[in-house]
Short mmCIF file of C-alpha atoms in Angstrom, two decimals:
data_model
loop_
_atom_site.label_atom_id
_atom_site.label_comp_id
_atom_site.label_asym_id
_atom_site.label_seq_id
_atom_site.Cartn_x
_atom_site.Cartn_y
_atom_site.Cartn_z
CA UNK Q 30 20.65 -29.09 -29.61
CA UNK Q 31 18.49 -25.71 -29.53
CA UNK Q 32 16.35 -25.67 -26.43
CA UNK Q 33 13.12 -23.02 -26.54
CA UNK Q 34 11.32 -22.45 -23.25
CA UNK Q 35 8.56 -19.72 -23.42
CA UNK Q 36 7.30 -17.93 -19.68
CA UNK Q 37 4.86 -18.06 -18.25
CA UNK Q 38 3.35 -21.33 -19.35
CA UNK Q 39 -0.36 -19.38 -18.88
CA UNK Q 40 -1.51 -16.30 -18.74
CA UNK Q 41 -5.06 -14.78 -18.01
CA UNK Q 42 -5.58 -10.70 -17.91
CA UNK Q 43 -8.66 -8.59 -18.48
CA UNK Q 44 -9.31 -7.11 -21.86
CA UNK Q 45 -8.00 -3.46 -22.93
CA UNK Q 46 -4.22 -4.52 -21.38
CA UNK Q 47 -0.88 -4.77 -22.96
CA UNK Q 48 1.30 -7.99 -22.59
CA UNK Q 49 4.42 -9.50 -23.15
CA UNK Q 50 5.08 -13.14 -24.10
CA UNK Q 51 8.24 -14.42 -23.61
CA UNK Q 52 10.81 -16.82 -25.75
CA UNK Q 53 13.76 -17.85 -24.71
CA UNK Q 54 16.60 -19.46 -26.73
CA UNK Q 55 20.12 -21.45 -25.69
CA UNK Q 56 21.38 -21.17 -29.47
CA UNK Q 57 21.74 -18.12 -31.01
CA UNK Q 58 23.19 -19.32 -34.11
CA UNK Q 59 19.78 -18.82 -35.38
CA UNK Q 60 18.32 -17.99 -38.67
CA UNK Q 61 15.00 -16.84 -37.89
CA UNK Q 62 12.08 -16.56 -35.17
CA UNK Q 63 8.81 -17.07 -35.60
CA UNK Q 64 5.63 -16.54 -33.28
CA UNK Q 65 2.56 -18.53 -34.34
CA UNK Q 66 -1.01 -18.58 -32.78
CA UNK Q 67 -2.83 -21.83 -31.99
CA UNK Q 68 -6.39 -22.32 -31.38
CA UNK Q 69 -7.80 -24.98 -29.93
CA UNK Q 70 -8.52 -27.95 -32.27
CA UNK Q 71 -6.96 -25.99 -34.75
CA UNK Q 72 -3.44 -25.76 -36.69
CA UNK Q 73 -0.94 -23.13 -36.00
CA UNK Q 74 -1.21 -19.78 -37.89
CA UNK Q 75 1.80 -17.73 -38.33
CA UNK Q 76 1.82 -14.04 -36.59
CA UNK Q 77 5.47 -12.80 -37.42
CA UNK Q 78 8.65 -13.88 -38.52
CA UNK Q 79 12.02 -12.06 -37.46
CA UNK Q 80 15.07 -12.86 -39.18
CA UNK Q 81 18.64 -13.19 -37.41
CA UNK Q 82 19.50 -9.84 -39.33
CA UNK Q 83 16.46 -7.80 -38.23
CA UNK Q 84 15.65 -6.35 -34.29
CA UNK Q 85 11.68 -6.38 -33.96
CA UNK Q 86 8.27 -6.76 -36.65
CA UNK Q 87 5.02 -5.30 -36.44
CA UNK Q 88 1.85 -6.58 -38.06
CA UNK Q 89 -1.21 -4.47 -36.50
CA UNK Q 90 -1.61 -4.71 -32.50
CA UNK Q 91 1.68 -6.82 -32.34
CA UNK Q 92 5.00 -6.35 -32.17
CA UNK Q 93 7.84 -9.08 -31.55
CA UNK Q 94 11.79 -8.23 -30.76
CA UNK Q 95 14.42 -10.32 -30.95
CA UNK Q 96 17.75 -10.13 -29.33
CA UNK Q 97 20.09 -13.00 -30.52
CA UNK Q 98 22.72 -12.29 -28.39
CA UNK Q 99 21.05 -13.17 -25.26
CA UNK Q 100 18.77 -15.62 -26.92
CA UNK Q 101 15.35 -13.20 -25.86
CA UNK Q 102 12.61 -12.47 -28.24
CA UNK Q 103 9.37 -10.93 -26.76
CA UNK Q 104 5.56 -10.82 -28.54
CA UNK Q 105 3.85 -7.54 -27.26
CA UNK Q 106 0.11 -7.65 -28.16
CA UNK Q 107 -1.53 -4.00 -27.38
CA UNK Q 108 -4.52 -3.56 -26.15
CA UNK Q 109 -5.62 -7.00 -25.70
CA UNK Q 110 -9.08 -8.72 -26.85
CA UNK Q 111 -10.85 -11.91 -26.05
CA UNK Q 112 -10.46 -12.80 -29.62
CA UNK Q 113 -6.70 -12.87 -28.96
CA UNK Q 114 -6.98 -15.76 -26.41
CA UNK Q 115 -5.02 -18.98 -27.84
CA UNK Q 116 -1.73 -20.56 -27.19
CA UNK Q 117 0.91 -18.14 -28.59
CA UNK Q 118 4.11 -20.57 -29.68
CA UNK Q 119 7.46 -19.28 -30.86
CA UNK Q 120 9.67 -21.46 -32.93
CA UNK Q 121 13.78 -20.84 -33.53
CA UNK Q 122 15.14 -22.43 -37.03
CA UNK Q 123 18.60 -23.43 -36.83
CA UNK Q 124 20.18 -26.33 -38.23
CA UNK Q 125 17.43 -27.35 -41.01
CA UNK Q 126 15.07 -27.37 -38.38
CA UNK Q 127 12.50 -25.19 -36.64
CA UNK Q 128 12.69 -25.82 -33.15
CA UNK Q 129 9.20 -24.91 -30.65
CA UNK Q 130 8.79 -23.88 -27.49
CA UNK Q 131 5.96 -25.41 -25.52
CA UNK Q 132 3.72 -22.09 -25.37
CA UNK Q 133 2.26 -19.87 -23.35
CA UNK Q 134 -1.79 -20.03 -22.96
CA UNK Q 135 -3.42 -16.81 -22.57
CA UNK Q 136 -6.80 -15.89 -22.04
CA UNK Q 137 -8.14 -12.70 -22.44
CA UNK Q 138 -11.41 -11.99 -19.60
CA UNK Q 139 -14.13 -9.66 -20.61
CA UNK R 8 -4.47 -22.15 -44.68
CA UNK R 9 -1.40 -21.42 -47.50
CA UNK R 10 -2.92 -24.46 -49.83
CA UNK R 11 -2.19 -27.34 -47.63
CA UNK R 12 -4.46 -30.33 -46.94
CA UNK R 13 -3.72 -32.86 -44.68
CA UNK R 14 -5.86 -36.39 -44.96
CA UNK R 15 -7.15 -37.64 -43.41
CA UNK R 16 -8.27 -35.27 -40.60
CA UNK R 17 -9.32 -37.80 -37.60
CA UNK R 18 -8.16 -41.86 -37.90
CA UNK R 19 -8.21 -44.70 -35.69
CA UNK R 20 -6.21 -47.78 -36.01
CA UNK R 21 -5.33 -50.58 -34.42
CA UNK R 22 -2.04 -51.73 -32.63
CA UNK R 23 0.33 -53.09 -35.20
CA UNK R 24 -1.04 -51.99 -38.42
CA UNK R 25 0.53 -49.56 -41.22
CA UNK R 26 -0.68 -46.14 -41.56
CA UNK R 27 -0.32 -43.41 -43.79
CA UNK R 28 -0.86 -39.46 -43.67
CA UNK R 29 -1.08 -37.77 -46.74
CA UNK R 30 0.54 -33.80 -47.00
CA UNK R 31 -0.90 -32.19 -50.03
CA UNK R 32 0.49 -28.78 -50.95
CA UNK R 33 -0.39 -26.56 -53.93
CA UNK R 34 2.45 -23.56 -53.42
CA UNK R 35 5.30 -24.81 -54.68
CA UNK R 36 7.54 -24.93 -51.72
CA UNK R 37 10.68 -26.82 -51.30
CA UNK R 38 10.08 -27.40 -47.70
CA UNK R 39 8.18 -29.95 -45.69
CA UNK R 40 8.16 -30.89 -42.34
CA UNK R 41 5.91 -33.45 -40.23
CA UNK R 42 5.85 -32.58 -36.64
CA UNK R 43 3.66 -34.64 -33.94
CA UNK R 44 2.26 -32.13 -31.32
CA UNK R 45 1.34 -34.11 -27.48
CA UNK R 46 0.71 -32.69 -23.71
CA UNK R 47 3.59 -31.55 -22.44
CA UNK R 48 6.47 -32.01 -25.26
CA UNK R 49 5.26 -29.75 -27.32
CA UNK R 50 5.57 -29.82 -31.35
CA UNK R 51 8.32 -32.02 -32.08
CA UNK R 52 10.01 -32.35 -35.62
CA UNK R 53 9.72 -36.32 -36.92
CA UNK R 54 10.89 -36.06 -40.94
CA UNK R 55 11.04 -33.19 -43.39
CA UNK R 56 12.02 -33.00 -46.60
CA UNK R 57 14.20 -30.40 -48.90
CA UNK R 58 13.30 -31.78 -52.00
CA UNK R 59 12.06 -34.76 -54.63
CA UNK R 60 13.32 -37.46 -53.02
CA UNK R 61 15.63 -35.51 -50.10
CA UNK R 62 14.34 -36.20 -46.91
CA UNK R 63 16.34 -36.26 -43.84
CA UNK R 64 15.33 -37.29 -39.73
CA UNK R 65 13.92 -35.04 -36.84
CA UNK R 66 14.27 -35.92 -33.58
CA UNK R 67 11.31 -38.36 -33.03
CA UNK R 68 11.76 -40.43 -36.43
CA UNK R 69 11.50 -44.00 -34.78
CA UNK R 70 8.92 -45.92 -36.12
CA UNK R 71 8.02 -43.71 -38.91
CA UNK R 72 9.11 -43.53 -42.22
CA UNK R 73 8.53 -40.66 -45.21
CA UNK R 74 8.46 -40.28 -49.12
CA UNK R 75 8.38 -37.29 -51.11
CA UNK R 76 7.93 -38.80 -55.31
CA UNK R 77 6.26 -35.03 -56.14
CA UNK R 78 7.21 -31.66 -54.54
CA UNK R 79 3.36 -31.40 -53.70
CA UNK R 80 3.04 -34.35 -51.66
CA UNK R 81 4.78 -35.34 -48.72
CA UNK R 82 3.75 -38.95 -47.36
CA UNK R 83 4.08 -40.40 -43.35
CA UNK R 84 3.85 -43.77 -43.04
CA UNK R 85 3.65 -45.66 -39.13
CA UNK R 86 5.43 -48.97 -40.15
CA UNK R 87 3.38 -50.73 -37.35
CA UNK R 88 1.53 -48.57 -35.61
CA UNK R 89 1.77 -48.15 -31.50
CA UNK R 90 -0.26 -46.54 -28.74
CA UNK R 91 2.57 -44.20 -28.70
CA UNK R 92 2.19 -42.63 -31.73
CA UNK R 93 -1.42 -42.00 -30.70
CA UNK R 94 -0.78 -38.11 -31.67
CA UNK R 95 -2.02 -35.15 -33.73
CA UNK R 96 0.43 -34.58 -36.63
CA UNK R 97 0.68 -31.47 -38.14
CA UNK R 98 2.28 -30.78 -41.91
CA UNK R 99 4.06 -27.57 -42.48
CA UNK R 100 6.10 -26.02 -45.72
CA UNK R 101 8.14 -23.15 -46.80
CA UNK R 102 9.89 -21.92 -49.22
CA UNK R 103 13.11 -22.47 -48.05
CA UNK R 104 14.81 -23.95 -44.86
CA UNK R 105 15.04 -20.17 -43.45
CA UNK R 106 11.96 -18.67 -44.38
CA UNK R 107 8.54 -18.33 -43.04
CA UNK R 108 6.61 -21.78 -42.26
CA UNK R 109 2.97 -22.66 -42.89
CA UNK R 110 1.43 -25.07 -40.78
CA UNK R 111 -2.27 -27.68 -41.91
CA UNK R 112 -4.99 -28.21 -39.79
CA UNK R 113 -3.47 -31.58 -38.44
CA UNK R 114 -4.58 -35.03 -38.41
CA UNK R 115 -5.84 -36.66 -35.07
CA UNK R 116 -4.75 -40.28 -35.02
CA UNK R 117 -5.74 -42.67 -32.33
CA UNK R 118 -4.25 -46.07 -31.80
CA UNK R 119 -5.66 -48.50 -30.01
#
């Protein structure tokens, strides 16, 4: 069974700096990865998806990587805003199924 | 929100009765997944569906049953309804098993 653990669990840094979420995967017999943003109350909206064949995806300030081979794949957001603060969740599909890591909470300070 | 409704939003029920959550989708996807999300386990796959009539299990699919008579509607029924399931369940679809998925706005169901 695919396991998905995402580091750190929470994460607060002042506005204007660059992060890195993590993802981690035991399965890499995967077909794609996907990062989704969740806001509180609210469904999950989909950021980027990486397929198994493809290394990283940009869309705007963000850019994830993925590295099947040592199950890794990493969401940089650049220059970070308050308006990014949310739970960031990244989900591995494998067998039929996607399968979600528990998330990382980040808040963004003025 | 990629055309998909979820109804209702917020329920209550009691202990022992049958629910149902209604997945509406108007894109045409093949895919359909319900997932319950709760504090500290995360979102966690119950049914999902590859077609009229295909379904198959997820990891939590005690207690709950599916159907899927039209690709645009994708039905969870609680067969007796426990504190347990007390949950927010969240509908999602894609195209195919391998592309990229598109989550509703959830339902929040209390049982008590």
């Amino acid at each position: 069974k695919q396991e998905v653990t995402q580091i750190p669990a929470a994460l607060s840094v002042p506005e204007g700096e660059n992060l890195v979420l993590n993802c981690s995967f035991t399965d890499s017999a995967i077909y794609n990865l996907q990062w989704f943003r969740q806001d509180p109350g609210k469904g999950l909206t989909s950021l980027l998806l990486i397929q198994s064949s493809q290394r990283e995806q940009t869309s705007g300030r963000l850019n994830a990587s993925l590295d099947k081979s040592s199950g890794r794949s990493t969401l940089y957001i650049a220059a970070s805003q308050p308006g990014d603060s949310a739970t960031y969740l990244c989900a591995a599909y494998n067998f039929n199924k996607f399968y979600f890591g528990s998330g990382t909470k980040l808040n963004v300070k003025p | 929100d990629a055309g998909i409704t979820q109804s209702p939003r917020h329920k209550v029920t009691e202990t022992g009765t049958p629910v149902t959550l209604r997945c509406h989708q108007t894109e045409n996807h093949r895919y359909m997944y319900w997932y319950r999300q709760d504090p500290g386990h995360g979102l966690r796959l119950i049914h999902y569906s590859y077609g009229v009539k295909d379904t198959d299990k997820g990891e939590v699919s005690d207690g709950y049953s599916v159907s899927r008579s039209k690709t645009e509607d994708f039905l969870l029924t609680l067969e007796s309804a426990t504190s347990s399931q007390t949950s927010v369940y969240f509908c999602a679809i894609s195209v195919a098993g391998n592309t990229e998925a598109f989550f509703g706005q959830g339902t929040r169901l209390t049982v008590v």
